[in-house]
mmCIF file of C-alpha atoms and ligand atoms in Angstrom:
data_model
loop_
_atom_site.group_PDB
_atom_site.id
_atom_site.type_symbol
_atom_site.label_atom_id
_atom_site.label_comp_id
_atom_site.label_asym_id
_atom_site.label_seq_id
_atom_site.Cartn_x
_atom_site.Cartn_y
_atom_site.Cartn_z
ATOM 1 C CA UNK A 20 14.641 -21.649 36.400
ATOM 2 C CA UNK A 21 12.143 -20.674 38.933
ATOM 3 C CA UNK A 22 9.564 -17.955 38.101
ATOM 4 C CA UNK A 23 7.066 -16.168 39.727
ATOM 5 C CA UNK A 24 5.077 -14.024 37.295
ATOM 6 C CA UNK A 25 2.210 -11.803 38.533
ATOM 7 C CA UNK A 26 -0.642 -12.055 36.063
ATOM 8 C CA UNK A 27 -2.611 -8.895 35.380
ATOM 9 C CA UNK A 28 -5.520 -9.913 32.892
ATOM 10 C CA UNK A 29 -7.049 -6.659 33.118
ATOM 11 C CA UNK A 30 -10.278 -5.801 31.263
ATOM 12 C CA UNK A 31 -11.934 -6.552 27.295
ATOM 13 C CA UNK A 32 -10.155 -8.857 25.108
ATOM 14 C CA UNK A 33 -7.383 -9.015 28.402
ATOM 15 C CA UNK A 34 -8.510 -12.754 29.769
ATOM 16 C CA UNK A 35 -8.339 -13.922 26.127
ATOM 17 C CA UNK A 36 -5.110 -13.310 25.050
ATOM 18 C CA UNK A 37 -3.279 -13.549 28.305
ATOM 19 C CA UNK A 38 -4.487 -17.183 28.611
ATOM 20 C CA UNK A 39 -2.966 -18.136 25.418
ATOM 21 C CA UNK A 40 0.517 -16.152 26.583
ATOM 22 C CA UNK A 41 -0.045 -18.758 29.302
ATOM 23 C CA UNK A 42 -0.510 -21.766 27.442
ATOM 24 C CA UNK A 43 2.384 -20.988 25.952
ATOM 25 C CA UNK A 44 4.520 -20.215 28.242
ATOM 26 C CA UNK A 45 3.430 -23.393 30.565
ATOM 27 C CA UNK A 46 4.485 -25.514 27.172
ATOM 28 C CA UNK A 47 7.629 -23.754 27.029
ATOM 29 C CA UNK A 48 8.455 -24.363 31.024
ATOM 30 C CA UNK A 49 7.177 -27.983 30.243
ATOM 31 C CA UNK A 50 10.097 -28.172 27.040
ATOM 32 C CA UNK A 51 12.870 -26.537 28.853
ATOM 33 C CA UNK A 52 12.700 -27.814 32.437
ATOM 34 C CA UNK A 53 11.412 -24.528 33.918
ATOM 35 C CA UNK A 54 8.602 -23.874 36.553
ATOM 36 C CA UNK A 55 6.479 -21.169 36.405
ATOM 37 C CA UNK A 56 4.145 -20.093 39.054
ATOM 38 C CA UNK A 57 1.189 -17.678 38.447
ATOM 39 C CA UNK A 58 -0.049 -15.316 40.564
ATOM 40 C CA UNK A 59 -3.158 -13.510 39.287
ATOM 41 C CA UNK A 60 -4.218 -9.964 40.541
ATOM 42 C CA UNK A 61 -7.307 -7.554 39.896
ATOM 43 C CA UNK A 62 -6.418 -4.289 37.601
ATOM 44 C CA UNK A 63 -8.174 -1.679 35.429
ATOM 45 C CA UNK A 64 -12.080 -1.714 35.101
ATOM 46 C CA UNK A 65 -12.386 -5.038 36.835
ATOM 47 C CA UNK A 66 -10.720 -3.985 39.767
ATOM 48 C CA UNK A 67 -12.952 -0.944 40.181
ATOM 49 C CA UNK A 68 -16.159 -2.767 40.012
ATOM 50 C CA UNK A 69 -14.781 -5.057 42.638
ATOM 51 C CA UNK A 70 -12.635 -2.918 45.333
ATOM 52 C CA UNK A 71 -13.474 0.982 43.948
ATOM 53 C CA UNK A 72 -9.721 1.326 42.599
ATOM 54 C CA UNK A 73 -8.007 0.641 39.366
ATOM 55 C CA UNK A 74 -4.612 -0.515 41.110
ATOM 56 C CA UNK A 75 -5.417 -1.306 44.587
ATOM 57 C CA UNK A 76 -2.427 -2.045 47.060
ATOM 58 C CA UNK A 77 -2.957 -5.710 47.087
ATOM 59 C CA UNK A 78 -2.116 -6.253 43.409
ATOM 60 C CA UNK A 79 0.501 -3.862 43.782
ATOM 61 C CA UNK A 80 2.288 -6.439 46.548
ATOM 62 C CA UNK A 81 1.501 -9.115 44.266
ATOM 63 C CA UNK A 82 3.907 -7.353 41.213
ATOM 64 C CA UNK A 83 6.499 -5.938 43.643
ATOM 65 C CA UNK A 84 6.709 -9.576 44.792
ATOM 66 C CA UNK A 85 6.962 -11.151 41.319
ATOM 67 C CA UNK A 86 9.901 -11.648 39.003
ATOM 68 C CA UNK A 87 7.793 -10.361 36.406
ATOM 69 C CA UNK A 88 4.567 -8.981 35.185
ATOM 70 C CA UNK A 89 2.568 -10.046 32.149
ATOM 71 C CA UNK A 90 -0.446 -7.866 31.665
ATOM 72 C CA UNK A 91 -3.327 -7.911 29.240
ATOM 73 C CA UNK A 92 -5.367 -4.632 28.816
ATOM 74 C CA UNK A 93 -7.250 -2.035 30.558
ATOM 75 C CA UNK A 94 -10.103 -0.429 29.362
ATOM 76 C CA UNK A 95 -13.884 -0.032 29.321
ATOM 77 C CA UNK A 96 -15.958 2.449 27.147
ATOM 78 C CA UNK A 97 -18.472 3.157 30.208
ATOM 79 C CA UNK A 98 -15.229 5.251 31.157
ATOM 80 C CA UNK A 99 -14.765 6.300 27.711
ATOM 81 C CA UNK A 100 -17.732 8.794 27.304
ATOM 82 C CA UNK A 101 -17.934 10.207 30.301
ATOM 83 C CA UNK A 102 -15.553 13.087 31.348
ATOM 84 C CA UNK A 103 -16.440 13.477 34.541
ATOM 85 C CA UNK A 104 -16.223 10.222 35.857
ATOM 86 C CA UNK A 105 -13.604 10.435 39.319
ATOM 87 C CA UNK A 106 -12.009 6.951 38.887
ATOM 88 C CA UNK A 107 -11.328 5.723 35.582
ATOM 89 C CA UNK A 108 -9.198 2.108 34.851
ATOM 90 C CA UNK A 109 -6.404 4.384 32.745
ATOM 91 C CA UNK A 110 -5.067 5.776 36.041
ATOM 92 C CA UNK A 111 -4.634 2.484 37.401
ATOM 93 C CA UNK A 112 -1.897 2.184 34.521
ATOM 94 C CA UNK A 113 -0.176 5.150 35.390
ATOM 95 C CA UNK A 114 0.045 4.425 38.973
ATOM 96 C CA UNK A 115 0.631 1.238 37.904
ATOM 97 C CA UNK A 116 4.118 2.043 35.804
ATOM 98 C CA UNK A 117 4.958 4.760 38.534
ATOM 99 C CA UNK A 118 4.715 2.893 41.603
ATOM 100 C CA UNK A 119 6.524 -0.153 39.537
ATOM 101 C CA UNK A 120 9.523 2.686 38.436
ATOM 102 C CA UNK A 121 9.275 0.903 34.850
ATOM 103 C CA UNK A 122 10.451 4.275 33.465
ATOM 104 C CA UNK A 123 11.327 2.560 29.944
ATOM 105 C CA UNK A 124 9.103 1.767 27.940
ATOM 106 C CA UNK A 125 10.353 -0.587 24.867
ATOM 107 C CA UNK A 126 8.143 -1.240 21.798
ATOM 108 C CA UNK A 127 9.246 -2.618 18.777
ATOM 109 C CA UNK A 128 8.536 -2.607 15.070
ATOM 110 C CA UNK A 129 9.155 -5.187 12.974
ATOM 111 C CA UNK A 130 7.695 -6.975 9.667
ATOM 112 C CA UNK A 131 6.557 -10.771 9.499
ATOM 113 C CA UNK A 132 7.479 -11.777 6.063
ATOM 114 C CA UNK A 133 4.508 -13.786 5.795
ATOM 115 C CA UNK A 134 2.154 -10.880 6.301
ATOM 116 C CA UNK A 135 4.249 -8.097 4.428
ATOM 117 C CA UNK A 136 1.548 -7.403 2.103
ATOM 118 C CA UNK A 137 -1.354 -6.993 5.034
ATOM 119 C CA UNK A 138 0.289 -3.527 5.865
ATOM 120 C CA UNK A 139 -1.435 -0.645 4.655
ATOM 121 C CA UNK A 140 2.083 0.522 3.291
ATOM 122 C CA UNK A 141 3.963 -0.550 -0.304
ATOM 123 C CA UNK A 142 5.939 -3.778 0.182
ATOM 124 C CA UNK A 143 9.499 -1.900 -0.641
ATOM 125 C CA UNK A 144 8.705 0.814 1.423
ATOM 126 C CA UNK A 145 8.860 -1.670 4.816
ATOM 127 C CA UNK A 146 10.730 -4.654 3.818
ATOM 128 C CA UNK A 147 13.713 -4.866 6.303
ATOM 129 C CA UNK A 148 11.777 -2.866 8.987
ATOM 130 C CA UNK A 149 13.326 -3.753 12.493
ATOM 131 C CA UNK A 150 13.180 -0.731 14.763
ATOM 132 C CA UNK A 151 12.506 -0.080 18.635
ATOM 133 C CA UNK A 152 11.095 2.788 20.335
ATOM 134 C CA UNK A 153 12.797 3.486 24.012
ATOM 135 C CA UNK A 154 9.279 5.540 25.302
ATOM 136 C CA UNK A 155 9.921 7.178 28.611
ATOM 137 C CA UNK A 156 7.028 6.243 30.668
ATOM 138 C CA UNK A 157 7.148 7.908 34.321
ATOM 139 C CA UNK A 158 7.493 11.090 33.409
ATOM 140 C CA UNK A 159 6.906 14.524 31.542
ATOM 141 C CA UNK A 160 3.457 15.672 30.469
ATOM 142 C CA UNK A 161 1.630 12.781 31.828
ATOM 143 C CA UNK A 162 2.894 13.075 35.424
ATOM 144 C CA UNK A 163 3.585 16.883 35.348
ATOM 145 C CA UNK A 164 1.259 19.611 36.892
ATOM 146 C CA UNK A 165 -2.413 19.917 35.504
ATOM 147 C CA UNK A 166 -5.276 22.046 36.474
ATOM 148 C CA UNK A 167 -7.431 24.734 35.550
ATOM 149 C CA UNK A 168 -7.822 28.404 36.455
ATOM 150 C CA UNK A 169 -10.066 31.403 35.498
ATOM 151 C CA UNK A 170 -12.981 29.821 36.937
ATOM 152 C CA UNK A 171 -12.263 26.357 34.447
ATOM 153 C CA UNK A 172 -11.968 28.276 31.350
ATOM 154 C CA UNK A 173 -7.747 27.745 31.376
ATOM 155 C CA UNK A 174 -6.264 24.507 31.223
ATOM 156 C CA UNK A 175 -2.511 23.372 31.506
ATOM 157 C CA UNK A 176 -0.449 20.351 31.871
ATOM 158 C CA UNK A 177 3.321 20.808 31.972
ATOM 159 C CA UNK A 178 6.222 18.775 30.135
ATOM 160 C CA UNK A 179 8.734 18.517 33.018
ATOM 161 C CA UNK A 180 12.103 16.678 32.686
ATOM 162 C CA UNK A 181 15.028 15.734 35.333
ATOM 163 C CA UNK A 182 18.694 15.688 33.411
ATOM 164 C CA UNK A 183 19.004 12.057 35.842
ATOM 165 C CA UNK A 184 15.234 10.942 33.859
ATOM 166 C CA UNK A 185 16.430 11.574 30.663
ATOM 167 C CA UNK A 186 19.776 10.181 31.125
ATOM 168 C CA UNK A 187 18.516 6.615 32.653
ATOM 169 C CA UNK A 188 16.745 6.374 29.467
ATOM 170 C CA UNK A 189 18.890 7.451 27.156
ATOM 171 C CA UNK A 190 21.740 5.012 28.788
ATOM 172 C CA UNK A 191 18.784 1.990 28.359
ATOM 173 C CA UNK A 192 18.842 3.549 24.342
ATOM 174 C CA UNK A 193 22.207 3.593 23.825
ATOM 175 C CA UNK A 194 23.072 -0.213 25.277
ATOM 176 C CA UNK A 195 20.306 -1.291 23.236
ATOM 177 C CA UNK A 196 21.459 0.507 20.290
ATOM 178 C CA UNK A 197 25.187 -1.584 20.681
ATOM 179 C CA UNK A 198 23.547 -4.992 20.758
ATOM 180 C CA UNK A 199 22.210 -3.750 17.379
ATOM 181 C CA UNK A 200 22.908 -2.078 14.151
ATOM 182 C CA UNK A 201 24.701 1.297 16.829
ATOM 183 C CA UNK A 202 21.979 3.705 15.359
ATOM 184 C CA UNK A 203 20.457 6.083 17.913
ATOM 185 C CA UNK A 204 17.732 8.737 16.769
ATOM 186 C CA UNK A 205 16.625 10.866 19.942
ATOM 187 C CA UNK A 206 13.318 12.099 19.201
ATOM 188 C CA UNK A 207 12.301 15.766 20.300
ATOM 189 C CA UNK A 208 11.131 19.055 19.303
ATOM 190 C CA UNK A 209 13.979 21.161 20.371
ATOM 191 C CA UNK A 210 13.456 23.851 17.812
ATOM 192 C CA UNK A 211 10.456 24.922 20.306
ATOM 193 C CA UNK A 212 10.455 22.839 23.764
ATOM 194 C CA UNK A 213 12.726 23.754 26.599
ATOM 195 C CA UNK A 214 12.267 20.166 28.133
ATOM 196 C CA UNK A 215 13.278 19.315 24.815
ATOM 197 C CA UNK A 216 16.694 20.852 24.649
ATOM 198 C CA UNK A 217 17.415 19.196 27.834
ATOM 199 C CA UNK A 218 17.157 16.239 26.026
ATOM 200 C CA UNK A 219 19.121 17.191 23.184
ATOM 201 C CA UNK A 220 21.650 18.182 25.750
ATOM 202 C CA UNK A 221 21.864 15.675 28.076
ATOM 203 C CA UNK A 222 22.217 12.987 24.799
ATOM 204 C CA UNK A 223 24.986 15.085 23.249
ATOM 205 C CA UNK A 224 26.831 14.774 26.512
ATOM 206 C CA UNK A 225 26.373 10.948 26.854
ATOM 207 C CA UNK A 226 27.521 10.325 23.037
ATOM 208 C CA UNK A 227 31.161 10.082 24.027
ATOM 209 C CA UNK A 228 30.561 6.998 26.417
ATOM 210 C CA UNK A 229 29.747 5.621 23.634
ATOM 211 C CA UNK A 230 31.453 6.021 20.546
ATOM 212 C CA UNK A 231 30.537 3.523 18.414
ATOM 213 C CA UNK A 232 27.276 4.603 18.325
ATOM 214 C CA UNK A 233 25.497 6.710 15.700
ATOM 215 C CA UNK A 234 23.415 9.169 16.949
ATOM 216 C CA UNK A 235 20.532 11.382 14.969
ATOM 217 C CA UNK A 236 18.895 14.167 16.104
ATOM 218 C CA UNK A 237 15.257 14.532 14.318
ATOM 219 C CA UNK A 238 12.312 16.561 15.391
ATOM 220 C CA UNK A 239 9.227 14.714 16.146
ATOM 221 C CA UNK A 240 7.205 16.089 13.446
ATOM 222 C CA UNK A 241 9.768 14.968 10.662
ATOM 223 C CA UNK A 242 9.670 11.507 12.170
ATOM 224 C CA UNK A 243 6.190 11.060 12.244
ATOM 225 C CA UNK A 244 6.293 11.287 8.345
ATOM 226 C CA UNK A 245 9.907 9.721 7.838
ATOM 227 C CA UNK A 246 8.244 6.782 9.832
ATOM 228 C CA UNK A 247 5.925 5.655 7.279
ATOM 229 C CA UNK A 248 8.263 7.196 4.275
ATOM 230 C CA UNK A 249 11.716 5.246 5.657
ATOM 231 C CA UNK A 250 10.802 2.947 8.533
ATOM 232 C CA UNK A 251 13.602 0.795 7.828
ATOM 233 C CA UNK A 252 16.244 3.868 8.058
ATOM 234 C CA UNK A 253 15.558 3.647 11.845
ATOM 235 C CA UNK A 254 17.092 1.589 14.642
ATOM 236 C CA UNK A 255 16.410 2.551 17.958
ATOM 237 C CA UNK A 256 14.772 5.762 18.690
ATOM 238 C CA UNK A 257 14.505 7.324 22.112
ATOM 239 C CA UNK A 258 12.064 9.864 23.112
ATOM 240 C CA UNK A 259 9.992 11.949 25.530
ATOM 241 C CA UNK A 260 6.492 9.699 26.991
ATOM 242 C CA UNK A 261 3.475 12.077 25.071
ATOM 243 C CA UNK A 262 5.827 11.897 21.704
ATOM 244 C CA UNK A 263 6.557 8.143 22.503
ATOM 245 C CA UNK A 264 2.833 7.214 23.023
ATOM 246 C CA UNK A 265 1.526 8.440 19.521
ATOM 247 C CA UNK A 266 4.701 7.585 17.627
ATOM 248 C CA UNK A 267 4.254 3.663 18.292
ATOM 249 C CA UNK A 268 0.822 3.646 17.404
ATOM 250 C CA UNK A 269 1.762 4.851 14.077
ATOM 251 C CA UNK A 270 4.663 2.733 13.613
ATOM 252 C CA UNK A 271 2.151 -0.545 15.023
ATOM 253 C CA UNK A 272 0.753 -0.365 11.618
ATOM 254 C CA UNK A 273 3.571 -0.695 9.501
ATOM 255 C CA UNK A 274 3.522 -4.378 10.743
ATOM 256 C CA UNK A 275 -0.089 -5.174 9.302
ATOM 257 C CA UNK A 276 -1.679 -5.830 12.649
ATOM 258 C CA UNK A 277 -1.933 -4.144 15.795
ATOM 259 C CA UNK A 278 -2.749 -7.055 17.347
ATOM 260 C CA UNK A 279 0.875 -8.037 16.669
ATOM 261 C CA UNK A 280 3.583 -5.992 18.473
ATOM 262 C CA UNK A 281 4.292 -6.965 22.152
ATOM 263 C CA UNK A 282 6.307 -4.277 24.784
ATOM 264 C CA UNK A 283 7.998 -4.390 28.244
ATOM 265 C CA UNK A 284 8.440 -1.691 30.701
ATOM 266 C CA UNK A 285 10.798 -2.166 32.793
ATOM 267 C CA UNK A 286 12.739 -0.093 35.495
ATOM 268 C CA UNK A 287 15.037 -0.594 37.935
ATOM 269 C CA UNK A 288 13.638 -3.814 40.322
ATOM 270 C CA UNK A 289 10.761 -3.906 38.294
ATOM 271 C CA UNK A 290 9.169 -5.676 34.506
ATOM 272 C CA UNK A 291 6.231 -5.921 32.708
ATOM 273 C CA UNK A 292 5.179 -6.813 29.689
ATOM 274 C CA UNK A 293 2.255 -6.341 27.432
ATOM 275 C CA UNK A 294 0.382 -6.068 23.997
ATOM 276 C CA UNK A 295 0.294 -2.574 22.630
ATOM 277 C CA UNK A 296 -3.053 -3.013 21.576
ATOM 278 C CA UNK A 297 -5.966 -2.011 23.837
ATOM 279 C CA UNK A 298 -9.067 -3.964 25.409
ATOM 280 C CA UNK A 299 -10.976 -4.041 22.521
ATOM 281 C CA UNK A 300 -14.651 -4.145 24.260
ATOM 282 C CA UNK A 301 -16.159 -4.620 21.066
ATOM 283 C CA UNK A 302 -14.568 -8.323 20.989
ATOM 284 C CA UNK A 303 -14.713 -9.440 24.537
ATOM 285 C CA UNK A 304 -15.810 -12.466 25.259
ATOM 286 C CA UNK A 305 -16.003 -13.265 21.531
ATOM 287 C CA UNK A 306 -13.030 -15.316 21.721
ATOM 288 C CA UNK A 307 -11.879 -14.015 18.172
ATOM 289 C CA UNK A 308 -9.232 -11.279 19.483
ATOM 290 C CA UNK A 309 -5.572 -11.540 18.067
ATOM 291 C CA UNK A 310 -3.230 -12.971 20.982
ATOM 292 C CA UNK A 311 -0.267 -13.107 19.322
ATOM 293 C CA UNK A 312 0.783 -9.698 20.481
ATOM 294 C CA UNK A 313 0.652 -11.074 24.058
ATOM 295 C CA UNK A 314 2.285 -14.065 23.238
ATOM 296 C CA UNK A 315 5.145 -12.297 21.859
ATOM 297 C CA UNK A 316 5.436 -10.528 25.031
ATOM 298 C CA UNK A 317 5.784 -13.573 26.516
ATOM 299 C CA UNK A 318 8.564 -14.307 24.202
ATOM 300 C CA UNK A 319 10.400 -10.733 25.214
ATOM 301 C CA UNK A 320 10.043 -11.675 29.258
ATOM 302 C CA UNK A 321 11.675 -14.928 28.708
ATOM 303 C CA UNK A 322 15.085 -12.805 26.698
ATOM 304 C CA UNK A 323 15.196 -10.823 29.396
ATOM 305 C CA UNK A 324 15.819 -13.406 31.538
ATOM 306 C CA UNK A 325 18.250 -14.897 29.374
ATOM 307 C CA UNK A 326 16.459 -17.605 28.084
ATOM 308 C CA UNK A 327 17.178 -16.647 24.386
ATOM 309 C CA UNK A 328 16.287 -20.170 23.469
ATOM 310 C CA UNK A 329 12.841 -19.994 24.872
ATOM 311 C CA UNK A 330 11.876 -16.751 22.908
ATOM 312 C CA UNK A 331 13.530 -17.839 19.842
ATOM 313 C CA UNK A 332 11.166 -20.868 20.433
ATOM 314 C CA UNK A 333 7.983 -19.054 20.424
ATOM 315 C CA UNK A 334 8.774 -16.799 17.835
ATOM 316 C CA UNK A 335 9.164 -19.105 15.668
ATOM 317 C CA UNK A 336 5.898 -20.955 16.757
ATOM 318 C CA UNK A 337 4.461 -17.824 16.345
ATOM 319 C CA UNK A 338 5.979 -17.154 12.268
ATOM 320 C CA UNK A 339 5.087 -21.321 11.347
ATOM 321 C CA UNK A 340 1.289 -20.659 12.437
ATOM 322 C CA UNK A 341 0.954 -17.011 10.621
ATOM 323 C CA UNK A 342 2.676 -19.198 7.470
ATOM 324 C CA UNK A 343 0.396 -21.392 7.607
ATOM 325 C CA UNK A 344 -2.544 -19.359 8.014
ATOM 326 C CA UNK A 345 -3.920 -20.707 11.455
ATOM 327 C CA UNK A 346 -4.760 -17.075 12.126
ATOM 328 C CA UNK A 347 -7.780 -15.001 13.833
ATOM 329 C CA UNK A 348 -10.143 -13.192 11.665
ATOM 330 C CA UNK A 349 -8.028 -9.591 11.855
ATOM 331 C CA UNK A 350 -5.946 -11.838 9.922
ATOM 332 C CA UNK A 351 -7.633 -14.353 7.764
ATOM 333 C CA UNK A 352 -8.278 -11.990 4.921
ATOM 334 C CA UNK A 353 -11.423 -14.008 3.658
ATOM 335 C CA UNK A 354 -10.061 -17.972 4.477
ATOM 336 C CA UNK A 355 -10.534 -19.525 7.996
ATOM 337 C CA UNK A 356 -10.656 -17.773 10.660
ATOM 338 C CA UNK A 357 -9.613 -19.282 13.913
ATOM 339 C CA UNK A 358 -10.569 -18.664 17.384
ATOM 340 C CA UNK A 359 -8.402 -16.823 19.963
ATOM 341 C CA UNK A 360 -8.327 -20.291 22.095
ATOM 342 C CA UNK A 361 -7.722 -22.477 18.834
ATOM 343 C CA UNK A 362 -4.596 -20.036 17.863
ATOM 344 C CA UNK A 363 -2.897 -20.854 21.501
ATOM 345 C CA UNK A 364 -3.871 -24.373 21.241
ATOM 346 C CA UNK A 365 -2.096 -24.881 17.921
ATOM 347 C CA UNK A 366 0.765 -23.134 19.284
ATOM 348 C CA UNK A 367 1.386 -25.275 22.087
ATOM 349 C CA UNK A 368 0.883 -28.538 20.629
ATOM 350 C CA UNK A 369 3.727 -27.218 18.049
ATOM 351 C CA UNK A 370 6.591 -25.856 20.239
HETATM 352 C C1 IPM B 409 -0.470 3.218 25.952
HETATM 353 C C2 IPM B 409 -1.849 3.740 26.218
HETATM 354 C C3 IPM B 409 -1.835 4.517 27.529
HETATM 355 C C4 IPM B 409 -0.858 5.659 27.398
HETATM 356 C C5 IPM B 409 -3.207 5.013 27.983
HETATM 357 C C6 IPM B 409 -4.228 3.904 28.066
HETATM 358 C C7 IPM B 409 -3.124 5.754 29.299
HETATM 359 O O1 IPM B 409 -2.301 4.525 25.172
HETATM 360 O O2 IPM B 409 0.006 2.359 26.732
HETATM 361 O O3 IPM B 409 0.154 3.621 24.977
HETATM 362 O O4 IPM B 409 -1.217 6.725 26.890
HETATM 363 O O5 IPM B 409 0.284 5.487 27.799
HETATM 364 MN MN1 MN B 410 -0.881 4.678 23.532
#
């Protein structure tokens, strides 16, 4: 197969870990008889310091052209502190996942049995943990109206939801849901939002499409503590973006590592995938950053375009070097601690 995969290294520990996804996947083409070209493009803080915009137009060509994006991170903390600053290398993400229509947002959680004990939670509590969160990305209280009135002393930003949004996720949820254990838990806060019973709604009304599939109804609250109580009670959960966002953060740590959980978004002409993790400024350039998370997006780009072989063949890369402890130092735990490069080195040479 032919691919053309824009290449959005973004800003922090972004180079780092994308060129080990790269490494990888260039081994993997190599193995399998593939060809993959790579088209870089500017995004996030980097992009600002060199054309004034987060997302210009130019690397927005480049993704619309591509087959696929792989991105790294965006991020700087000269942003961070500094409220008032007009163009900041967050919005270039949002623009980013808007203009691409990647409305769906997919993050999974799942344990590596070699690093079941790293996780802040009791060993029985997560053993058998294998969930995914469908986040929907394009919409609700990070695209509705904001602004201020009373002179700046009011605020407001407004959760706003289409029936068709909520049903073009929910339809992503439930096919996912039948390719595995047909457990559906739509995520909202219905007892209080009005955005929210539209989702309750609009799910209720899908459920007979698909009757095989067993569908929950939980309130966002009760799964933010059921999460870390019963993560392995879950299968695929669907839910609003703001609810989404802070939900797989939590559920990130169940695995031991954020540096460890890869995502796509994807839409309807349009993927990307990505760590969940952040730039982490504080390691740039220091060549000791986790890329296994981006890797492992790597891994979900090739499934989704059918090469199950492929991702099966980095994931398992990925498990034999966490085995044997040719880790970075998030992960060494007091043994050696490899370098960023070394860790996609060793995981070339051993596909
Ligand atoms: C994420 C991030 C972004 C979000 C930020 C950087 C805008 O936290 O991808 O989860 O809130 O969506
Ligand atoms: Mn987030």
């Amino acid at each position: 197969m032919k691919l053309n995969i824009a290449l959005l290294a973004g800003d922090g520990i972004g180079p780092e870990v994308i060129d080990q996804a790269v490494k990888v996947s260039d081994k993997i083409a190599e193995k399998f008889g593939h060809e993959i070209s790579w088209t870089p493009a500017l995004t996030g803080a980097a992009a600002i310091d060199a054309v004034g915009e987060p997302y210009p137009d130019s690397t927005h060509a480049v993704c619309e052209a591509a087959d696929a994006v792989l991105f790294g991170a965006i991020g700087h903390p000269r942003f961070d502190n500094d409220p008032s600053a007009k163009v900041r290398p967050e919005q270039g993400l949002l623009k980013m996942r808007q203009k691409l229509g990647l409305f769906a947002n997919v993050r999974p959680t799942f344990t590596f049995p070699s690093l079941i004990d790293k996780s802040p939670l009791k060993r029985e509590r997560i053993e058998g943990t294998d969930l995914v969160f469908l986040r929907e990305l394009t919409s609700g209280v990070y695209f509705g109206e904001r602004g201020r009135k009373d002179d700046g002393n009011t605020a407001y930003d407004t959760m706003l939801y289409t029936r068709e949004e909520i049903q073009r996720l929910a339809k992503k949820g439930f096919e996912l849901a039948m390719t595995r254990s047909k457990r559906l838990c739509c995520v909202d806060k219905a007892n209080v939002l009005e955005s929210s019973r539209l989702w309750r709604e609009t799910v209720q009304a899908m459920e007979k499409e698909y009757p095989e599939v067993t569908v929950s109804y939980e309130f966002v609250d009760a799964v933010a503590m059921r999460l870390v109580q019963w993560p392995s009670d879950y299968d695929v959960l669907i839910t609003e973006n703001l609810f989404g966002d802070i939900l797989t953060d939590e559920a990130s740590v169940i695995s031991g590592s954020m540096g460890l959980m890869p995502s796509a978004s994807v839409g309807t002409d349009n993927k990307l995938y990505e760590p969940i993790h952040g730039s982490y400024p504080q390691a740039a350039g220091k060549d000791i950053a986790n890329p296994l998370a981006t890797v492992l997006s790597a891994a979900m780009m090739f499934e989704d375009f059918g090469l199950t072989a492929e991702a099966k063949a980095i994931r398992d890369v990925v498990n034999k070097s966490l085995a044997e402890g040719v880790v970075t130092e998030d992960l060494a735990d007091g043994a050696k601690a490899y370098k960023t490069s070394e860790v996609g080195d060793w995981l070339a040479t051993n596909i």
